[in-house]
Short mmCIF file of C-alpha atoms in Angstrom, two decimals:
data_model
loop_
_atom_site.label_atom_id
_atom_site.label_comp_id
_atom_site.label_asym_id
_atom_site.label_seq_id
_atom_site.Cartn_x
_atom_site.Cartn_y
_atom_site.Cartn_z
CA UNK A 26 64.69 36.76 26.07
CA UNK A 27 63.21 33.13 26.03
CA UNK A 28 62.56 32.02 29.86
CA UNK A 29 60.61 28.97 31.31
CA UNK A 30 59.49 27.33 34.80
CA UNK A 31 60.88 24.07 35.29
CA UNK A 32 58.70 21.97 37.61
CA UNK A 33 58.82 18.76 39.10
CA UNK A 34 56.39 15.99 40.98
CA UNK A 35 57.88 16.01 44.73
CA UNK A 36 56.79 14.45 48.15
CA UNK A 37 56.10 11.29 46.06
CA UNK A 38 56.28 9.17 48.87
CA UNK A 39 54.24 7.63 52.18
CA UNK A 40 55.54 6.26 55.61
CA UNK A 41 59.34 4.82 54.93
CA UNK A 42 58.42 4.09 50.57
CA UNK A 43 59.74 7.36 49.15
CA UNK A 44 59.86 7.79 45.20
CA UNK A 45 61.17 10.76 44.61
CA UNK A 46 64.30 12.37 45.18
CA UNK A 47 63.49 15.36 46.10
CA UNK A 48 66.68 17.24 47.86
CA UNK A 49 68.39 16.66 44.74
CA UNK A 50 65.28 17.74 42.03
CA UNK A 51 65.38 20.76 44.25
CA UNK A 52 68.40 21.82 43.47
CA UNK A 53 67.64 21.97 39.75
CA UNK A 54 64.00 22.62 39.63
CA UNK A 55 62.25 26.18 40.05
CA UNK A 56 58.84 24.94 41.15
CA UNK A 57 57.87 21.86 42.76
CA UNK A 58 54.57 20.23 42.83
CA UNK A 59 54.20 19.03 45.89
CA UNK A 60 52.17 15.85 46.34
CA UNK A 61 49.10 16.58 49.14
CA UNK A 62 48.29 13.23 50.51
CA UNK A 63 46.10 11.83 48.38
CA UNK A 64 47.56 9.59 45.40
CA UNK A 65 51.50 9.84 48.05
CA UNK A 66 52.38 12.49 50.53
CA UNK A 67 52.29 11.92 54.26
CA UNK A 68 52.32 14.61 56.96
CA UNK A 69 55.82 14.40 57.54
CA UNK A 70 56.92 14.43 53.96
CA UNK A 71 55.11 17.36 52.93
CA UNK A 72 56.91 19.24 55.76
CA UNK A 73 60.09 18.09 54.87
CA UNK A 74 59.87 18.91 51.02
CA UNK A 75 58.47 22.52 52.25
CA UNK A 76 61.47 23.09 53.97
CA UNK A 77 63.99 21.77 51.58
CA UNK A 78 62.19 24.15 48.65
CA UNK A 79 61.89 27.23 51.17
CA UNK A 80 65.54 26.75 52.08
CA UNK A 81 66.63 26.32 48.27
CA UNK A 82 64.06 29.32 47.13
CA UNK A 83 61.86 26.95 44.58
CA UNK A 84 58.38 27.74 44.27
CA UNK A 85 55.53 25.54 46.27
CA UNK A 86 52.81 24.18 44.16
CA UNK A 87 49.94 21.52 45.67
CA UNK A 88 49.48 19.21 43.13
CA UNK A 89 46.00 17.56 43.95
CA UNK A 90 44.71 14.40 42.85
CA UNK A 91 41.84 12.03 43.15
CA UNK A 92 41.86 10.13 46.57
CA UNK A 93 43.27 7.06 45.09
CA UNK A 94 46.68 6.06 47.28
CA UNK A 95 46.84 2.47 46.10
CA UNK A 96 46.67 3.40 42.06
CA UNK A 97 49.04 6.48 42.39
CA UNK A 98 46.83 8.69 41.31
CA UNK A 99 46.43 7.36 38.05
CA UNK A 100 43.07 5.54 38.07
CA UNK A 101 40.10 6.81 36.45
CA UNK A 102 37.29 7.93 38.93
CA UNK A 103 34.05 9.61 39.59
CA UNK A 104 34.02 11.63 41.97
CA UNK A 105 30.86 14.23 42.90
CA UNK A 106 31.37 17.79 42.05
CA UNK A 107 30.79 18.98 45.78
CA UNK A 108 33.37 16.54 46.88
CA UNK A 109 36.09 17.19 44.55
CA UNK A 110 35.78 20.99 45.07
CA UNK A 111 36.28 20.27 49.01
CA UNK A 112 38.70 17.45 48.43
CA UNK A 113 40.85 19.67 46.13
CA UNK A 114 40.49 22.66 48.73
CA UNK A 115 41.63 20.01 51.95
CA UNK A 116 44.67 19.38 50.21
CA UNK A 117 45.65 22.88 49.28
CA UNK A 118 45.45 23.92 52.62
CA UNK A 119 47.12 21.03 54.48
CA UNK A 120 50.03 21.81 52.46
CA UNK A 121 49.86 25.94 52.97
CA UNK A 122 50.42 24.65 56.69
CA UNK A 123 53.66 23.59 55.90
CA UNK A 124 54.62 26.32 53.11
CA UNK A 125 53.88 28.86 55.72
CA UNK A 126 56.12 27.31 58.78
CA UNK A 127 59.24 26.60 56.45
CA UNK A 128 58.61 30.61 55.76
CA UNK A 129 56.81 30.29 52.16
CA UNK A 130 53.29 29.62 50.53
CA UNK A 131 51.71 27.50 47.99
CA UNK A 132 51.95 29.41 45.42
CA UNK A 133 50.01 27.62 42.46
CA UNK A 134 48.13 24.50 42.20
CA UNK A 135 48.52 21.40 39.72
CA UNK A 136 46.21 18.35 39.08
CA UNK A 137 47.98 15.17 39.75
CA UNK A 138 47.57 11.60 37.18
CA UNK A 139 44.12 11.07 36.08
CA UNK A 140 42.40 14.11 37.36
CA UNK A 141 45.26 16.06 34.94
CA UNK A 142 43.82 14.12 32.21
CA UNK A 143 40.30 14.04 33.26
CA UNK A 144 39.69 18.19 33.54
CA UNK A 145 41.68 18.46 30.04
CA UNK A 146 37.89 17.63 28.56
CA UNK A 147 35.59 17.31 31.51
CA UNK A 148 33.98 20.55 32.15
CA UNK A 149 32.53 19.29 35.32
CA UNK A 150 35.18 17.73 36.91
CA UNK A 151 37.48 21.00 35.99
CA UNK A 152 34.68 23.17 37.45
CA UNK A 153 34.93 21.53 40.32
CA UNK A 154 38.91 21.65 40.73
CA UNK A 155 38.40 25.80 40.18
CA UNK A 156 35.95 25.54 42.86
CA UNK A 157 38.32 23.73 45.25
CA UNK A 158 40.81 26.27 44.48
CA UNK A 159 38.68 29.69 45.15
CA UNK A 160 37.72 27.98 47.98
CA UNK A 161 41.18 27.78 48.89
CA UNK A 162 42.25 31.31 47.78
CA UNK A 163 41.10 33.33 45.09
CA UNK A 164 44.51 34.35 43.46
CA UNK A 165 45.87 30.92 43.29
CA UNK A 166 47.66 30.24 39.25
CA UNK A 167 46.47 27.04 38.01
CA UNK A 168 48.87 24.38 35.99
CA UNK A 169 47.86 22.83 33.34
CA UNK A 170 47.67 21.66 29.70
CA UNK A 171 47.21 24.24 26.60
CA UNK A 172 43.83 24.08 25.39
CA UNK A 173 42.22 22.85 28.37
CA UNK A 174 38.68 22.92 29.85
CA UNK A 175 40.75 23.64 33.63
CA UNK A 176 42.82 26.57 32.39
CA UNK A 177 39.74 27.74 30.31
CA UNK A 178 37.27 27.97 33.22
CA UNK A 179 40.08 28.79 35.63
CA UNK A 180 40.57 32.26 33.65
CA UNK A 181 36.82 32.64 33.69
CA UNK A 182 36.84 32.67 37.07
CA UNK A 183 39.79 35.37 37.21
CA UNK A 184 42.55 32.57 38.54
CA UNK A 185 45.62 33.16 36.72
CA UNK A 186 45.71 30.09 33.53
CA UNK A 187 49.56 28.74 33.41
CA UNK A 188 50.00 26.47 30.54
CA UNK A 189 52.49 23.58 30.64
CA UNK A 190 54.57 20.72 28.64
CA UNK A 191 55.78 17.39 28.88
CA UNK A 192 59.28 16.98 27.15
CA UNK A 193 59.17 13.25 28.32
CA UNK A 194 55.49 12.26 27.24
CA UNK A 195 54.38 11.64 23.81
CA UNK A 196 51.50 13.94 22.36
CA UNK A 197 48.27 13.45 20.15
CA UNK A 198 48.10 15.68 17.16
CA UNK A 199 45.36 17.55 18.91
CA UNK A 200 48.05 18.41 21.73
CA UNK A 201 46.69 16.16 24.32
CA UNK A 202 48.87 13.41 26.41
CA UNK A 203 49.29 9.98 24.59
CA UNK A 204 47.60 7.57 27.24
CA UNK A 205 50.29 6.05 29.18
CA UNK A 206 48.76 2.66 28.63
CA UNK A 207 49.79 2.98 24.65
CA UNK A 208 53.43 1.84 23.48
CA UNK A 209 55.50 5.09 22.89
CA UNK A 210 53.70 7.45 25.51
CA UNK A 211 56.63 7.81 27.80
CA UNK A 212 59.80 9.43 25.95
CA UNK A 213 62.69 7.45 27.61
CA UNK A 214 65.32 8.47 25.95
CA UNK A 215 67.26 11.30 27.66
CA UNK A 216 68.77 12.34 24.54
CA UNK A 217 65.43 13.27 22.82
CA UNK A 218 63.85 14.32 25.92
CA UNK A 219 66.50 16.91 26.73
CA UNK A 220 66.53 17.72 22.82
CA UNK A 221 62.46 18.98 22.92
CA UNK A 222 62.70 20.12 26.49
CA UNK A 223 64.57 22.57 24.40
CA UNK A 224 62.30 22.80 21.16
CA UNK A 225 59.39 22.98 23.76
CA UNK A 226 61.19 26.84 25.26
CA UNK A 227 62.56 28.24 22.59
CA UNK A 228 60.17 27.27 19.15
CA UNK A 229 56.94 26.34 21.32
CA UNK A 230 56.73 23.29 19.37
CA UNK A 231 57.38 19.55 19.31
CA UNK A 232 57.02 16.94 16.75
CA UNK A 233 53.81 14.13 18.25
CA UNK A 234 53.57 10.53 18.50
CA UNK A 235 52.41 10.65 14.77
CA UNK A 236 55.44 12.62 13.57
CA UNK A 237 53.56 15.54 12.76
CA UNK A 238 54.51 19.22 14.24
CA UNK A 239 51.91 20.81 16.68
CA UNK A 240 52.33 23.64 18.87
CA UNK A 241 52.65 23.84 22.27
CA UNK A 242 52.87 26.59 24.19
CA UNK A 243 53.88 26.44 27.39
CA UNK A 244 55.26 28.75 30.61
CA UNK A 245 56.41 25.64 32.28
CA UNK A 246 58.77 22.39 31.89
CA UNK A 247 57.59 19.20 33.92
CA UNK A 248 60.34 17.13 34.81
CA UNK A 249 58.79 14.08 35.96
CA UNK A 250 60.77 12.53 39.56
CA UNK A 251 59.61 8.96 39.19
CA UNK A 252 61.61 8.61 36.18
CA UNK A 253 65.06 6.16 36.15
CA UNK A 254 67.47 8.87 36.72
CA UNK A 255 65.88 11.43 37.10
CA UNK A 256 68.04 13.56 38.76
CA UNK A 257 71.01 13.52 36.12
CA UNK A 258 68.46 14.37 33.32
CA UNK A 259 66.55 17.22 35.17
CA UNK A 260 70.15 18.35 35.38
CA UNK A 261 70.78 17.83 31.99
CA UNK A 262 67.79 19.93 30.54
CA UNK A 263 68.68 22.75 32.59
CA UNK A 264 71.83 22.96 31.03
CA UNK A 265 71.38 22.61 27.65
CA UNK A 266 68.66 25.21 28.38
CA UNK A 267 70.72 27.36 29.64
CA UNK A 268 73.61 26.76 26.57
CA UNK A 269 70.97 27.52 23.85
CA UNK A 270 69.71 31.26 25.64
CA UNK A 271 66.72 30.44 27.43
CA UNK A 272 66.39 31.91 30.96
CA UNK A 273 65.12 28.78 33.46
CA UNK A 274 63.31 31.10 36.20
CA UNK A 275 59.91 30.11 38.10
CA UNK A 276 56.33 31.24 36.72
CA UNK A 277 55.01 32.50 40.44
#
């Protein structure tokens, strides 16, 4: 039987701005990234989104980033190896606080924005994200795009290597993300998006931004939460999911 993970970008929010909508994503969603404080997240918020997935049963993912609060997360940037590896590790484990008093764990971690792009090709940067992460644990899964350097060096260093897709993000024919500064990188409407969210589980395909068909293989859905309504379409996929035979359960 065809299954997949359904994840989400949650805690996307700071002091009294919140993005997200997370209590709602979480009842839809089987894993949720959970932002770590470093492109949104606070304190607070990462304890309340804990709670709200412990109490629902999703899965608890860190979902790291470069320390860049004012550009989201989505501005290029060079950061040292060294530093990344630590940076990467402080984040994990400020959130594993919080997993572990609403009764859970983090149970994979996920690159955030630019630093998801970056360690796609970037053997140094991803190095340094594996690092972060043994330094963290050594059994964490690591989320990511098919093809990768990150999930490539990840299972060379014995981390389980989860591979993922974007149903709402246009793709190169060489199965990388269309840059979200090009016209026709963000699939917007819900129609098509639920349409290859279910092409993506059941054929492991998708037609890209040139019209050509390229495989992707993934384990795992992402649902992004900053999207205009995206509660009604994350509950949308998971029902025409469901209707065409694929089992929506969480990778870890």
């Amino acid at each position: 039987m065809t299954s997949i993970d359904l994840n989400a970008d949650l805690g996307e929010g700071f002091g009294r701005w919140r993005l997200t909508d997370d209590e709602q994503l979480l009842s839809v969603v089987t894993s949720a990234n959970v932002a770590c404080g470093f492109h949104a997240g606070d304190a607070a918020t990462m304890r309340r989104v804990c709670e709200l997935a412990a109490g629902r049963g999703v899965t608890i993912g860190a979902q790291v980033s470069y320390r860049d609060l004012a550009g989201f997360g989505r501005r290029a940037m060079d950061v040292p190896p060294a530093e990344l590896a630590a940076e990467v590790a402080y984040q994990i484990g400020a959130l594993e606080v919080f997993a572990r008093a609403a009764g859970a764990r983090v149970a994979y971690v996920k690159p955030h924005g630019a630093l998801y792009n970056r360690v796609v090709h970037d053997g140094e940067q991803a190095a340094a994200v594996v690092d972060g992460v043994l330094l963290a644990s050594a059994s964490l899964p690591v989320l990511g795009l098919p093809g990768s350097r990150l999930l490539e060096l990840a299972g060379k260093a014995g981390l389980p290597a989860v591979t993922e897709a974007f149903a709402d993000r246009a793709y190169t024919d060489e199965g990388t993300l269309v840059p979200r500064g090009r016209e026709g990188a963000v699939v917007s409407d819900p129609e098509a998006v639920v349409e290859r969210s279910v092409e993506l589980a059941r054929s492991g395909s998708v037609t890209a931004h040139s019209g050509a068909r390229i495989a992707v293989r993934a384990r795992s859905l992402c649902l992004h939460g900053d999207t205009p309504g995206a509660v009604e379409l994350a509950r949308r996929v998971r029902a025409r999911l469901t209707e065409a035979g694929v089992t929506v359960t969480a990778f870890a």
